[in-house]
PDB file of C-alpha atoms in Angstrom:
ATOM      1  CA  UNK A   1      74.645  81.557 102.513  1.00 35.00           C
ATOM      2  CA  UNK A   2      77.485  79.239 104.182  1.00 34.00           C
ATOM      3  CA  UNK A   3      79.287  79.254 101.026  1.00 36.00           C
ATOM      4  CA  UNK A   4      79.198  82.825 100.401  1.00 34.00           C
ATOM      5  CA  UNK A   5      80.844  83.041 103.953  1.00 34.00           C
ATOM      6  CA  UNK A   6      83.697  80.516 103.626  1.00 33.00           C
ATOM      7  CA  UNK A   7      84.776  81.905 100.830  1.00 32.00           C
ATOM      8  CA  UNK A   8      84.794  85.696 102.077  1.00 34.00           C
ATOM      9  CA  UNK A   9      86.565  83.823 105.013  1.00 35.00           C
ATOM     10  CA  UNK A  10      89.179  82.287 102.482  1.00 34.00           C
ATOM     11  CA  UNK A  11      89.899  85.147 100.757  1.00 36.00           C
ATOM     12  CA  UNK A  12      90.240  87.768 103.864  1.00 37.00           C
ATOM     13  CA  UNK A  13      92.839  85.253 105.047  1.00 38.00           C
ATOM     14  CA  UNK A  14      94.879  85.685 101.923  1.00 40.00           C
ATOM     15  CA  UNK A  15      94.762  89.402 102.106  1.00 46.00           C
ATOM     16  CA  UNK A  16      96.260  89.649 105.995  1.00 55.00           C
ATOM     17  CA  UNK A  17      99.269  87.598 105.202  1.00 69.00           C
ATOM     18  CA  UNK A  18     102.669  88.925 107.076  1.00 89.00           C
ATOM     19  CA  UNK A  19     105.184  91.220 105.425  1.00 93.00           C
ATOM     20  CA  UNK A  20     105.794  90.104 101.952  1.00 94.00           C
ATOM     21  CA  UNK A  21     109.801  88.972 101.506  1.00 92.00           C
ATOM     22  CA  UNK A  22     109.898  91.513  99.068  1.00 92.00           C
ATOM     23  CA  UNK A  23     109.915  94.029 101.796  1.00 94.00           C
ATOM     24  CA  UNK A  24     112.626  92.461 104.245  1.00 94.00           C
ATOM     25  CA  UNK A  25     114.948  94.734 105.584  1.00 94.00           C
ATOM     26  CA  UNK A  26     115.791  98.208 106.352  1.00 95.00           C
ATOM     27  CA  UNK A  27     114.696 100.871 103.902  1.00 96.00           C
ATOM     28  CA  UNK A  28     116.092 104.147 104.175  1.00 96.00           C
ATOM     29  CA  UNK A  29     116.003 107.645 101.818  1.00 94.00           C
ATOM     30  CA  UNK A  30     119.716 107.240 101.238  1.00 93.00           C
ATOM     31  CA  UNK A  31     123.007 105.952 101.922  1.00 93.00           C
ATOM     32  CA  UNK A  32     123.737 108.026 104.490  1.00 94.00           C
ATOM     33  CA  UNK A  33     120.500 106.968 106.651  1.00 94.00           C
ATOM     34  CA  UNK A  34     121.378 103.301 106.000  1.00 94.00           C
ATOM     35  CA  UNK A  35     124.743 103.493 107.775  1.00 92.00           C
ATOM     36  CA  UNK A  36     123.349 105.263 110.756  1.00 92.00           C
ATOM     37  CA  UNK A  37     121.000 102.527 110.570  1.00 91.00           C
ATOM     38  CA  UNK A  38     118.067 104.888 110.196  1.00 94.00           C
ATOM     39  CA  UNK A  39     114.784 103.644 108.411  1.00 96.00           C
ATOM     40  CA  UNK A  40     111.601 101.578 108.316  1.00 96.00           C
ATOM     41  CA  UNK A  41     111.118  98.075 108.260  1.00 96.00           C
ATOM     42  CA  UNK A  42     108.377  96.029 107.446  1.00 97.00           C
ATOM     43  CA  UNK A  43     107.242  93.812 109.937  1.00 96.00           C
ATOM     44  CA  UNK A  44     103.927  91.494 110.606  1.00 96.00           C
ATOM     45  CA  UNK A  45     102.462  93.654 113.561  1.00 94.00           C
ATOM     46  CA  UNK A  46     103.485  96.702 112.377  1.00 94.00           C
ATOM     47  CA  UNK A  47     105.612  99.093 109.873  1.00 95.00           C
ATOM     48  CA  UNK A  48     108.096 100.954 112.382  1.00 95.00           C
ATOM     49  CA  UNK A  49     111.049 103.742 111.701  1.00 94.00           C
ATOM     50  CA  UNK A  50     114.044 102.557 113.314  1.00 92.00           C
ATOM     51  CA  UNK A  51     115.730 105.866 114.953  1.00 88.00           C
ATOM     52  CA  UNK A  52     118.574 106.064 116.850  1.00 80.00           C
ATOM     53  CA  UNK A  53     118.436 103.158 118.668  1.00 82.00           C
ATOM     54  CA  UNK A  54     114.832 103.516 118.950  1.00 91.00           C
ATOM     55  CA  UNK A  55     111.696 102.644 117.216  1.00 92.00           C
ATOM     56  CA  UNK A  56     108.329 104.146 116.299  1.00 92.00           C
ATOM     57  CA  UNK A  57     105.387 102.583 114.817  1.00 92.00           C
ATOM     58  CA  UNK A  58     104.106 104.238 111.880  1.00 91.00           C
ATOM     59  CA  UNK A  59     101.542 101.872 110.610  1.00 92.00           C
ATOM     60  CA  UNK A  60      99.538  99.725 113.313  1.00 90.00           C
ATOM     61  CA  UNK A  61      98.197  96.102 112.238  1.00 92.00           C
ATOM     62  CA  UNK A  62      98.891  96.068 108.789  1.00 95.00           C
ATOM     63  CA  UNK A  63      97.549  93.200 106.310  1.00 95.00           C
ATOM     64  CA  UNK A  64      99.584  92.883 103.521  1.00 97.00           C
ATOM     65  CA  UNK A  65      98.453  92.273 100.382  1.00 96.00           C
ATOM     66  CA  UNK A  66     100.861  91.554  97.257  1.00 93.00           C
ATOM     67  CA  UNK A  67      99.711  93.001  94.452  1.00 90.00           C
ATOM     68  CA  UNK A  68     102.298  92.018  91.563  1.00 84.00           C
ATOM     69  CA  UNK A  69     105.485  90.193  92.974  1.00 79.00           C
ATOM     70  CA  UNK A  70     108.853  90.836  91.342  1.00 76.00           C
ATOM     71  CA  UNK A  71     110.912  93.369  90.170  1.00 74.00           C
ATOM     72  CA  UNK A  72     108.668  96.121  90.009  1.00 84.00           C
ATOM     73  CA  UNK A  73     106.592  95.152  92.710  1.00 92.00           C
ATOM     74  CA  UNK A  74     103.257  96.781  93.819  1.00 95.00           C
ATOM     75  CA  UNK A  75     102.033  95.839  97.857  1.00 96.00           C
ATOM     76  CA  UNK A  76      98.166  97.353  99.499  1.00 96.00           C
ATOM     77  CA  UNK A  77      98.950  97.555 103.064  1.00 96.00           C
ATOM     78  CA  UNK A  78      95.792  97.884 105.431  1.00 94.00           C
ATOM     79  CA  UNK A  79      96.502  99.257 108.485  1.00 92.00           C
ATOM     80  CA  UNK A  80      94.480 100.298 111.941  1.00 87.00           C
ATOM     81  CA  UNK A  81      94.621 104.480 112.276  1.00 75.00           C
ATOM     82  CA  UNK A  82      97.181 105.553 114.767  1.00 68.00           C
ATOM     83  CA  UNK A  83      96.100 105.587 118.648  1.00 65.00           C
ATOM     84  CA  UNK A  84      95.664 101.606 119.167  1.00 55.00           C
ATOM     85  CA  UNK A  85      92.338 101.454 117.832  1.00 58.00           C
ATOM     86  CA  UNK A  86      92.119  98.329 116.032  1.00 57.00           C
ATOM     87  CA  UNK A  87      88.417  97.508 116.093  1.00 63.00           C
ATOM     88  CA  UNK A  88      87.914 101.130 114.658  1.00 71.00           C
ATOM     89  CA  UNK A  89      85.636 100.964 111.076  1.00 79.00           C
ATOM     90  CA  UNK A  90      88.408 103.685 109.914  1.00 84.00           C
ATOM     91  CA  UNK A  91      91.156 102.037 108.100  1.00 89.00           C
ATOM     92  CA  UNK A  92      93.946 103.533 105.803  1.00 91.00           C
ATOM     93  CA  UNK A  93      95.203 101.905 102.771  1.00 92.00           C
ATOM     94  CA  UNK A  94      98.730 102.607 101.512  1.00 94.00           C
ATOM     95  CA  UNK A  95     100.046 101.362  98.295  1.00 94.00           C
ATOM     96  CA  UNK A  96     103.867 101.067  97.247  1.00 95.00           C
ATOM     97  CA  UNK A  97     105.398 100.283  94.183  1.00 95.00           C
ATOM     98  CA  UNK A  98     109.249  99.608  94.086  1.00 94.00           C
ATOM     99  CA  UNK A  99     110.485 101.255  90.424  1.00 91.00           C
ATOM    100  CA  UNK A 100     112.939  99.742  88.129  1.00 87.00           C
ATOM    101  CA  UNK A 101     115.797 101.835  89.629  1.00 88.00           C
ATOM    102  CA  UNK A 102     114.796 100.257  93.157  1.00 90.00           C
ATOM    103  CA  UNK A 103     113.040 103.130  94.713  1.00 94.00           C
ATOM    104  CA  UNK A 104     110.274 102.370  96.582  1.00 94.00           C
ATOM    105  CA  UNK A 105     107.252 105.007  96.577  1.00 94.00           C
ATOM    106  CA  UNK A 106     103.442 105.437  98.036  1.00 93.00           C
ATOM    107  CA  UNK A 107     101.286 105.354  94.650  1.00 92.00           C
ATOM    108  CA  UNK A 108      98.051 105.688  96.380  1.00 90.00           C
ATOM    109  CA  UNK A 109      96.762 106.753  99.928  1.00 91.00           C
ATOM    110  CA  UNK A 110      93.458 106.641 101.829  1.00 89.00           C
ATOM    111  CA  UNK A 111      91.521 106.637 104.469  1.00 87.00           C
ATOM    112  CA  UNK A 112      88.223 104.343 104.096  1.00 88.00           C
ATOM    113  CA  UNK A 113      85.590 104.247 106.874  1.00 86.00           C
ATOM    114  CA  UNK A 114      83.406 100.563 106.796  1.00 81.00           C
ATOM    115  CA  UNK A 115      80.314 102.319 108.355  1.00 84.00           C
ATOM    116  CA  UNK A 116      79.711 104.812 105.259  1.00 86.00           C
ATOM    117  CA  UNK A 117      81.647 103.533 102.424  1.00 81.00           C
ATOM    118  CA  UNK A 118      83.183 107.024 102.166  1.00 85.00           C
ATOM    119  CA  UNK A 119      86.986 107.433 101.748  1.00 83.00           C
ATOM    120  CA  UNK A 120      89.287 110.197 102.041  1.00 79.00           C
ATOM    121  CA  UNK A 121      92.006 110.763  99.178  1.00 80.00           C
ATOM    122  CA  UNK A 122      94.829 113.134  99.460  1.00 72.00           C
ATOM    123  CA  UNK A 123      95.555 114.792  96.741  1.00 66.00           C
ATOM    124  CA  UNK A 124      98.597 117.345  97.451  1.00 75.00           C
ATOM    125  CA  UNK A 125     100.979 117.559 101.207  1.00 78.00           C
ATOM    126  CA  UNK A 126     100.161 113.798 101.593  1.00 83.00           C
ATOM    127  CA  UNK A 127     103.342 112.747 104.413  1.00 84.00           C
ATOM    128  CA  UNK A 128     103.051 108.930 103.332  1.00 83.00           C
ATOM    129  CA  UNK A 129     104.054 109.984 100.283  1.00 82.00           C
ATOM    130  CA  UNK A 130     107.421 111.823 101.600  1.00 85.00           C
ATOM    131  CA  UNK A 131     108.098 109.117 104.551  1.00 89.00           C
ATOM    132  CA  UNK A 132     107.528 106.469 102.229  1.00 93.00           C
ATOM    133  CA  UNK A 133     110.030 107.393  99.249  1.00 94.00           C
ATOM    134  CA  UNK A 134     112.726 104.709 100.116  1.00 96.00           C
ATOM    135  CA  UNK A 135     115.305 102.482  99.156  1.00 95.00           C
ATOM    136  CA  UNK A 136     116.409  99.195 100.065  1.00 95.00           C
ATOM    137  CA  UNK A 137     119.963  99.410 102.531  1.00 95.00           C
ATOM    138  CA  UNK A 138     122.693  96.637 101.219  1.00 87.00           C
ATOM    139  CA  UNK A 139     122.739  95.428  98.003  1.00 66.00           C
ATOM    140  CA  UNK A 140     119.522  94.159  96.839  1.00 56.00           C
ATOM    141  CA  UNK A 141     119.719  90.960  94.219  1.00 49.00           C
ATOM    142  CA  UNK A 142     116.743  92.451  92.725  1.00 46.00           C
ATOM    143  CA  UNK A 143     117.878  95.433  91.356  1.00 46.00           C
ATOM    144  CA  UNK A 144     121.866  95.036  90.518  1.00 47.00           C
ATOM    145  CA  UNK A 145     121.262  91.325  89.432  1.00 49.00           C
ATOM    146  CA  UNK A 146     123.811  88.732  90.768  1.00 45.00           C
ATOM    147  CA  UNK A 147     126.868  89.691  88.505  1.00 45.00           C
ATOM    148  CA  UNK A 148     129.719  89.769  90.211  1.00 46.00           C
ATOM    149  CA  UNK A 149     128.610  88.238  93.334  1.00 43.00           C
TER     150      UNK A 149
END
């Protein structure tokens, strides 16, 4: 019984890591929002929209989770529901894949509650899906290679 708990211990710590590197930076949904320095950033305590000057949290406590590093790469983020409540058994789970041309999109979006097991899926008018359509601001090694650098 121990063991089984050490190593659900172990592997819920390797799920709530910080922001993957992958994610650094400010991601915007085009040039034009990158020089007025509007977009969202990944941090550890939260993902935040950077607007005017100001900020707004848009995903509370997230645990990161990387799901294939890379190029292409695919990230689960966990996060509390909005209003500050952490200890709540309702989480969301966003997933984002960044495409071969460098986009970065939601692929999947729910809402799970511990206490049931149920989860809420959102098929159509999903707003993750349009806030989180983004690019990478600056030139990004990852994409446009190191050619001519």
């Amino acid at each position: 019984m121990l063991g089984a708990a050490i190593v659900s211990a172990a592997m819920l710590a390797g799920c709530g890591g910080g922001a993957p590197k992958e994610l650094d930076g400010l991601w915007a949904g085009g040039p034009a929002a990158c020089e007025a320095g509007l977009g969202v950033r990944f941090r550890d305590d939260a993902v935040a929209a950077h607007l005017e000057g100001a900020e707004e949290v848009l995903l509370e406590a997230p645990r990161y989770a990387l799901q294939r590093p890379g190029a292409r790469v695919r990230v689960r983020i966990d996060y509390a529901p909005p209003g500050g409540r952490a200890a709540s058994p309702v989480r969301g789970v966003l997933v984002l894949e960044r495409g071969e041309d460098g986009w970065l999109s939601a692929v999947a979006h729910r809402l799970e509650d511990a206490r049931t097991g149920s989860a809420l899926v959102r098929l159509r008018g999903d707003a993750m899906a349009r806030i989180f359509r983004l690019r990478r601001c600056g030139a990004d090694a990852w994409i446009e290679g190191l050619r001519g650098r």
